[in-house]
Short mmCIF file of C-alpha atoms in Angstrom, two decimals:
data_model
loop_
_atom_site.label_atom_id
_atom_site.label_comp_id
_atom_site.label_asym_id
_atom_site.label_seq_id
_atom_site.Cartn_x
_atom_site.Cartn_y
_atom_site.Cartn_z
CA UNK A 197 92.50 96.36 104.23
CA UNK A 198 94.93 97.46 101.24
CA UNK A 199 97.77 96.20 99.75
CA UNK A 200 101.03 97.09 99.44
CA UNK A 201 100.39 98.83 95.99
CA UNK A 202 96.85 100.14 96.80
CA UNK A 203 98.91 101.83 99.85
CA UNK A 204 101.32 103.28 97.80
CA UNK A 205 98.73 104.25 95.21
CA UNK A 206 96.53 105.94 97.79
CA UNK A 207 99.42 107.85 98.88
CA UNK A 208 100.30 108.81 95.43
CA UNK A 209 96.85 110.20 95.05
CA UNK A 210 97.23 112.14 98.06
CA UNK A 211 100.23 113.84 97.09
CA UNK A 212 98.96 114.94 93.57
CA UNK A 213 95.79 116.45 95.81
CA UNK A 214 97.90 118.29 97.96
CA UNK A 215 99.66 119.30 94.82
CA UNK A 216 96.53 120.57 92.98
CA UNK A 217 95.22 122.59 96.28
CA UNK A 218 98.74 124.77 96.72
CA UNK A 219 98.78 125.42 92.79
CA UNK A 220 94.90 126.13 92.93
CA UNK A 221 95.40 128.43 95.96
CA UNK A 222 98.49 130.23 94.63
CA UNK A 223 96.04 130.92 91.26
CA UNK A 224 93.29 132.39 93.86
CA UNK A 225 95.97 134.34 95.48
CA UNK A 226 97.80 135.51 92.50
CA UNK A 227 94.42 136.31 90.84
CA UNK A 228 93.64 138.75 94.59
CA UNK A 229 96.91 140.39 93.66
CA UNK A 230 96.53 141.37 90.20
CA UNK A 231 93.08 142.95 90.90
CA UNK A 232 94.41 144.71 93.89
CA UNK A 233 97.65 146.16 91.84
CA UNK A 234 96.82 146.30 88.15
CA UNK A 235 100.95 147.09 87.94
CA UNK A 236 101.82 143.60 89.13
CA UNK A 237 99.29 142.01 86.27
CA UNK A 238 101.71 144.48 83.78
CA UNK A 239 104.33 143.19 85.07
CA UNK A 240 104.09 139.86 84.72
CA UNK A 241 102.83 139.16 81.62
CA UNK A 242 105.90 141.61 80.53
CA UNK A 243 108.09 139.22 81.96
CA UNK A 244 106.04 135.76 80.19
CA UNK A 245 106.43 137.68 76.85
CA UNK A 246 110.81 137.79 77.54
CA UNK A 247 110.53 134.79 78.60
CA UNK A 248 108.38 133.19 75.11
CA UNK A 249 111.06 135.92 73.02
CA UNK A 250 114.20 134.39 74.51
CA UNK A 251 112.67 130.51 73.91
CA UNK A 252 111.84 131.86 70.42
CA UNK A 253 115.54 133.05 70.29
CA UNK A 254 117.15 130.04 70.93
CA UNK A 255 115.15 128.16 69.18
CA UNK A 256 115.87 129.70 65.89
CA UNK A 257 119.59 129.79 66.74
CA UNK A 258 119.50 133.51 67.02
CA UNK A 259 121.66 135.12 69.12
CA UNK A 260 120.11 135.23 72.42
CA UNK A 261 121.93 137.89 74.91
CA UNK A 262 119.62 140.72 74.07
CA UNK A 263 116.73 138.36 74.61
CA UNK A 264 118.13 137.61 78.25
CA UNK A 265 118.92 141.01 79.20
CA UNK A 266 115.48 141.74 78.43
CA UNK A 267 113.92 138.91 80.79
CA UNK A 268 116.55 139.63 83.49
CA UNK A 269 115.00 143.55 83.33
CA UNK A 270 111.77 142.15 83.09
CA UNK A 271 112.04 139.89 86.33
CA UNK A 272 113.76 143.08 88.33
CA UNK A 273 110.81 145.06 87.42
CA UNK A 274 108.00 142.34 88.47
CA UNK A 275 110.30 142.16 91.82
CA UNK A 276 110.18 145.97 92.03
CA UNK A 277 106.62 145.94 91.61
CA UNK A 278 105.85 143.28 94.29
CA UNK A 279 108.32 145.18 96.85
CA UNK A 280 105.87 148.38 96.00
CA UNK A 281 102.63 146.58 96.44
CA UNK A 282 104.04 144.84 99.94
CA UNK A 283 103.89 141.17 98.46
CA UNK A 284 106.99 138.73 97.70
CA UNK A 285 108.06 136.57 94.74
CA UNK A 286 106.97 133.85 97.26
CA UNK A 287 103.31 135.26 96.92
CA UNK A 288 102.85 134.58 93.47
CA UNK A 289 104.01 130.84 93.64
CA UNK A 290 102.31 127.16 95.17
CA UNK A 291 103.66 126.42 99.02
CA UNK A 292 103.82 123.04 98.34
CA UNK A 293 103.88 120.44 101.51
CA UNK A 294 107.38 118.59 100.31
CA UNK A 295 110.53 120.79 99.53
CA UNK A 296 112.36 117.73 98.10
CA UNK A 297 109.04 116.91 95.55
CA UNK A 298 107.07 119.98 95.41
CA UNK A 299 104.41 117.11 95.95
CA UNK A 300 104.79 115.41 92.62
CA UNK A 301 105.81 112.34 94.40
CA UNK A 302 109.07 111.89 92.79
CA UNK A 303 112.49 112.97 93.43
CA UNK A 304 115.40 112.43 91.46
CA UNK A 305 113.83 109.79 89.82
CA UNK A 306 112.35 107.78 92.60
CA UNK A 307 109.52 107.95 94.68
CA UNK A 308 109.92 110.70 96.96
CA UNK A 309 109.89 109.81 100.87
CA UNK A 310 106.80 111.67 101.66
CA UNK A 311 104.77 109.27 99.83
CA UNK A 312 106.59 106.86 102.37
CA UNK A 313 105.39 109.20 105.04
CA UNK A 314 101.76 109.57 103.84
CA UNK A 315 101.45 105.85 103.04
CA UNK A 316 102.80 104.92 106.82
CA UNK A 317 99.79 107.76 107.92
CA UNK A 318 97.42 105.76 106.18
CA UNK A 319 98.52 102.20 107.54
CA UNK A 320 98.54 103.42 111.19
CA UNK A 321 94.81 104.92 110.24
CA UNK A 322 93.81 101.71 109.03
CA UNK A 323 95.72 99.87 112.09
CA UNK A 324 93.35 102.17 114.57
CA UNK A 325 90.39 101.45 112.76
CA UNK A 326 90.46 98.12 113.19
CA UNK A 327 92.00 97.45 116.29
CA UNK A 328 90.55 97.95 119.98
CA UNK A 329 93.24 100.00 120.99
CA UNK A 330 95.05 103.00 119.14
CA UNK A 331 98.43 102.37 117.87
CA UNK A 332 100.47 101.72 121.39
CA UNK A 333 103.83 102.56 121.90
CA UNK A 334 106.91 100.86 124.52
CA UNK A 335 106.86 103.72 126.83
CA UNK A 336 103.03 103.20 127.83
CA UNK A 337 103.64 99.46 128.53
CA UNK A 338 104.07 99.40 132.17
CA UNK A 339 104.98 96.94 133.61
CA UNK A 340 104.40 97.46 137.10
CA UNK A 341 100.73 96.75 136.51
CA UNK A 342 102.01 93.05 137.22
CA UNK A 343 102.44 91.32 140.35
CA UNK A 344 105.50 91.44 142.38
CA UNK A 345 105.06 88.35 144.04
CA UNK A 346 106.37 85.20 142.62
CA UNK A 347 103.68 83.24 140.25
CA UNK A 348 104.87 79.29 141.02
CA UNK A 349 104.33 78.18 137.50
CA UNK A 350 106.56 81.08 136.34
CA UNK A 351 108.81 80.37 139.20
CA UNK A 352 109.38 83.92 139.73
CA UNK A 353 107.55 87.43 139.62
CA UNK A 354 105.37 88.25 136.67
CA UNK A 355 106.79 92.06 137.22
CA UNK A 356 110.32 91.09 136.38
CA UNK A 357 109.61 88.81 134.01
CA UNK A 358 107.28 91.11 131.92
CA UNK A 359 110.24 93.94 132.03
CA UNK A 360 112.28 91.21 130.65
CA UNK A 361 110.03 90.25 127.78
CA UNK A 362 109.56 94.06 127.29
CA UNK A 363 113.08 94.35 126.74
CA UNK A 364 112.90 91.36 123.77
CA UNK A 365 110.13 93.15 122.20
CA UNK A 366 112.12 96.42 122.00
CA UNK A 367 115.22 95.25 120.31
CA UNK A 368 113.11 92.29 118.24
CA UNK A 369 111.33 95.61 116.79
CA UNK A 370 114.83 97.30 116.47
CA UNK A 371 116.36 94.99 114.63
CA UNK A 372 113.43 93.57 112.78
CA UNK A 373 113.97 91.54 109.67
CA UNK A 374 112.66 89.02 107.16
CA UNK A 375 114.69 86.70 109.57
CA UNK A 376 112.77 87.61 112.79
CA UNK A 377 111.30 84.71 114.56
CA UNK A 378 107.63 84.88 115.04
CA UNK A 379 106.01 85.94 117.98
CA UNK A 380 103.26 84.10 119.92
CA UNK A 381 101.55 86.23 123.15
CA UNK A 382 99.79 83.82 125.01
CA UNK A 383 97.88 84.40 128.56
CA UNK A 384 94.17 85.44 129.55
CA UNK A 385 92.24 88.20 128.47
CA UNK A 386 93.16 91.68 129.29
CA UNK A 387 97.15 90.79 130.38
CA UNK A 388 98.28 93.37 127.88
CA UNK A 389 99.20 91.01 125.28
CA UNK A 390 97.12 93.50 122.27
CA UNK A 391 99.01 95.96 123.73
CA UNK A 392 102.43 95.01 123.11
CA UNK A 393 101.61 93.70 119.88
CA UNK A 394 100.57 97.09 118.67
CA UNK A 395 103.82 98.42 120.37
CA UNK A 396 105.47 96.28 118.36
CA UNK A 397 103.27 97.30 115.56
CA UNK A 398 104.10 100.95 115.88
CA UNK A 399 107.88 100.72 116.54
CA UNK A 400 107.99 98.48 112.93
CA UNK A 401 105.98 100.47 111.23
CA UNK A 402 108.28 103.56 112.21
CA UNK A 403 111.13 101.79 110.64
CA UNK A 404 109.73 101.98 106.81
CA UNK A 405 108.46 98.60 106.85
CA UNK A 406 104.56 97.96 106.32
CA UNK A 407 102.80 96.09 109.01
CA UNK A 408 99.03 95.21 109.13
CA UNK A 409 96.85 94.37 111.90
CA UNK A 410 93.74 92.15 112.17
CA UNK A 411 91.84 89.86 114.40
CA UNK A 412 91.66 85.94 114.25
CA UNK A 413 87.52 86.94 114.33
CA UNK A 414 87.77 89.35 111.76
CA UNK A 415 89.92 88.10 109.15
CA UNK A 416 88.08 84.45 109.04
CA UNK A 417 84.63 86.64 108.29
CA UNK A 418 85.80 88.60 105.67
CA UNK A 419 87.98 85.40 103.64
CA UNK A 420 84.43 83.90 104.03
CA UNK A 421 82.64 86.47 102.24
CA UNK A 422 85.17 87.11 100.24
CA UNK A 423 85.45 82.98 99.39
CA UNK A 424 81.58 82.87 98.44
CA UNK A 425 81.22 86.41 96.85
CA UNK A 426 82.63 86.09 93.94
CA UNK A 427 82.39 90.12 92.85
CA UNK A 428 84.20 91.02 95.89
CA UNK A 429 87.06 93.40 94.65
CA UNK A 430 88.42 93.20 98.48
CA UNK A 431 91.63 90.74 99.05
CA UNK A 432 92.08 90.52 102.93
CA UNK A 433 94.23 87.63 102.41
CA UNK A 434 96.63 88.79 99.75
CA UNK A 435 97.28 91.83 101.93
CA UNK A 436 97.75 89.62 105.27
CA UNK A 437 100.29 87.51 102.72
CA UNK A 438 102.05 90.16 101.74
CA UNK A 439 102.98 92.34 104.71
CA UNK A 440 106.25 92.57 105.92
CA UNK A 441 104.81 92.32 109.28
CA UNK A 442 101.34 90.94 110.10
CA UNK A 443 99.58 91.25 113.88
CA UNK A 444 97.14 88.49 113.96
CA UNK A 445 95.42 89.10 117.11
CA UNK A 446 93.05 86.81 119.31
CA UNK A 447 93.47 83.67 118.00
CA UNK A 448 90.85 81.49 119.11
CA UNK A 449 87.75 83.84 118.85
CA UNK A 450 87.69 82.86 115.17
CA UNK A 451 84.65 80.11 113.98
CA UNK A 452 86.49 77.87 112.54
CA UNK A 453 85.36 75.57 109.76
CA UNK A 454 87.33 73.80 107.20
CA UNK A 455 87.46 76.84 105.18
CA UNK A 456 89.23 78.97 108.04
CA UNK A 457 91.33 76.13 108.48
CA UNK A 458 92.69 76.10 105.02
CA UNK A 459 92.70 79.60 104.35
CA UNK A 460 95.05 80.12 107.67
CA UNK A 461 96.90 77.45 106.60
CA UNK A 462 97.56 79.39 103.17
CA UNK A 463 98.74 82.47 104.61
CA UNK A 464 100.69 81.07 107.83
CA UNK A 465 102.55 78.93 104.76
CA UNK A 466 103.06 81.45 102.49
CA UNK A 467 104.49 84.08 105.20
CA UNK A 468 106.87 81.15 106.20
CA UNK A 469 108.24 80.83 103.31
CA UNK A 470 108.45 83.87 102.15
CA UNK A 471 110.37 84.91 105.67
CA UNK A 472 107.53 87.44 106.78
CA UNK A 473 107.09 87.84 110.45
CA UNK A 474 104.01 87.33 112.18
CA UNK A 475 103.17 88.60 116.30
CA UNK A 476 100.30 86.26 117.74
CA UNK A 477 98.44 86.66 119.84
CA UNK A 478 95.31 84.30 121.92
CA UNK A 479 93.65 83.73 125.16
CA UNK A 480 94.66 80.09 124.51
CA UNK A 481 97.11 79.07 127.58
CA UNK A 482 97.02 75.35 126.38
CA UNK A 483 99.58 74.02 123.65
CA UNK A 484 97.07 71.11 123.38
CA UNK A 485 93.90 72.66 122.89
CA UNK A 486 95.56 74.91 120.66
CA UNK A 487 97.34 72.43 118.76
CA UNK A 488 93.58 70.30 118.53
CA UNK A 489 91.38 73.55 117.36
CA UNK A 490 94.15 74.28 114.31
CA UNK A 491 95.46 71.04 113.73
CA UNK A 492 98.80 70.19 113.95
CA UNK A 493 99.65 71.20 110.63
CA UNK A 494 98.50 74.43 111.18
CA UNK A 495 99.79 75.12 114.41
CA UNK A 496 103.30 73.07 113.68
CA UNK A 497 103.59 76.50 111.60
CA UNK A 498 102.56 78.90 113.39
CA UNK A 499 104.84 77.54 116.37
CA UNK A 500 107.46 77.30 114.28
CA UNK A 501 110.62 79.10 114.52
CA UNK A 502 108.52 80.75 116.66
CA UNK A 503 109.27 82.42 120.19
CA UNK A 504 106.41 81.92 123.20
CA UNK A 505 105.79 84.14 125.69
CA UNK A 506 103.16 83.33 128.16
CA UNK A 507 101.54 86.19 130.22
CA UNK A 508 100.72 86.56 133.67
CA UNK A 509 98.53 88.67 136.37
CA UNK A 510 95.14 90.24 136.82
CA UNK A 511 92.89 91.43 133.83
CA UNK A 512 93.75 95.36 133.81
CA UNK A 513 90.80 95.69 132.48
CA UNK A 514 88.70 94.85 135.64
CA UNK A 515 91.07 95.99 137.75
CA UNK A 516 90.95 99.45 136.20
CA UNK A 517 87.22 99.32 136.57
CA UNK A 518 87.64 98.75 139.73
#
């Protein structure tokens, strides 16, 4: 799992490769051309010479309009040349990937917004990898996979009520913010709860905003060995910290020992006080059991300005078995 600058970084690096391939293949292609027309080859390097004889010009303070006419004469000739052998200016020169960047990575200054672009690739890569579902969306949440009829501790049908916290999810995602409230999923297993996380996920990560995804079981194994190996270049936690969204999912399939407990008591701190958003999620249905396995000073901050929603139904997992 990468940080925020080892992201960007990696996305830097592949924009410079995608940079070096279009220059290498222009050479290969431009090299092609000059063996097949000997002319072109002519005319080029007649137009490089202008070129270095007008730079000499001006830098000597010479005047320089008989220089220019020259290079001017010397690029209509190349251009002639091409139009004879059936090739364009274009053929000569990189294709790069970005028009704004011409994949250095920087436009007028700033980073350019493909690096944006590649970095978001590589998040919802890393997102896939480690999640058991691919990067969901809204529009494949559907809701009629609940039950119609009414569920008497809900006091009404899960159907309509999972439409309705559909709805939240959409617009929290919409307007998402360092002033979002937390999420918290709760229900039993396979009641779509991953699901609408990664929906959530997706729609954030759309937005420009970096989001990271990990389970409860899989981020307490790697702070372990990351907490008693001490060469371990890998930082799980300051990435988790960091993002402007984290998806901590299945909470209570975690082993928890005193280390876990502090650790998630580090991060779920720090991203409260540093107003980053977090979307729970655990097969935990009881406030007291899960207030006993994290304490209550972990879970008094996880809960905190934080907004429940507990599901309901039939595993769709078995029942699409079935």
């Amino acid at each position: 799992m990468r940080t925020k600058d080892e992201l960007f970084r990696e996305a830097q690096r592949h924009i410079a490769g995608r940079r070096q391939q279009a220059v290498t293949r222009a050479e290969r292609m431009r090299a092609a051309a000059f063996a097949a027309h000997p002319e072109l080859a002519a005319a080029e390097e007649a137009r490089v010479q202008a070129g270095l004889a007008l730079t000499l010009a001006a830098a000597r303070g010479a005047d320089t309009a008989g220089a220019a006419q020259k290079l001017e004469a010397a690029g209509q000739a190349l251009e002639e040349a091409l139009r004879k052998a059936g090739r364009s200016p274009a053929d000569l020169e990189p294709r790069f990937t970005c028009p704004l960047c011409h994949d250095t990575g920087l436009y007028k200054g700033a980073p350019c917004r493909c690096v944006a672009q590649v970095a978001r690739t590589l998040r919802r890569e890393e997102i896939n990898a480690a999640s058991p579902l691919a990067l969901c969306g809204f529009d494949t949440f559907d809701v009629n996979r609940y039950p119609a009829e009414v569920e008497p501790e809900l006091g009404g049908p899960p159907r309509e009520y999972m439409a309705k916290v559909l709805q939240f999810c959409r617009r929290w995602a919409e307007n998402f913010g360092p002033q979002s409230p937390n999420l918290l999923f709760m229900g039993g297993a396979g009641l779509g709860k991953t699901h609408l996380a990664l929906a959530v996920a997706d729609a954030v990560l759309e937005k420009g905003f970096d989001v990271l995804y990990t389970s409860s079981a899989a981020l307490a194994a790697q702070l372990s060995r990351e907490h008693f190996d001490r060469d371990s270049e890998d930082s799980w936690l300051e990435a988790c910290k960091e993002a402007d969204l984290l998806i901590l999912d299945d909470l209570g399939t975690e082993h928890i020992t005193a280390l876990t407990i502090s650790v998630l008591y580090e991060l779920v701190n720090t991203r409260m006080l540093c107003h980053r958003p977090t979307v729970y999620t655990t097969n935990i249905t009881d406030q007291g059991i899960f207030e006993a396995r994290y304490t209550e000073k972990v879970s008094s901050r996880m809960l905190g300005n934080c907004r429940l929603f507990k599901f309901f139904g039939e595993d769709q997992r078995l029942k699409q078995g079935r």
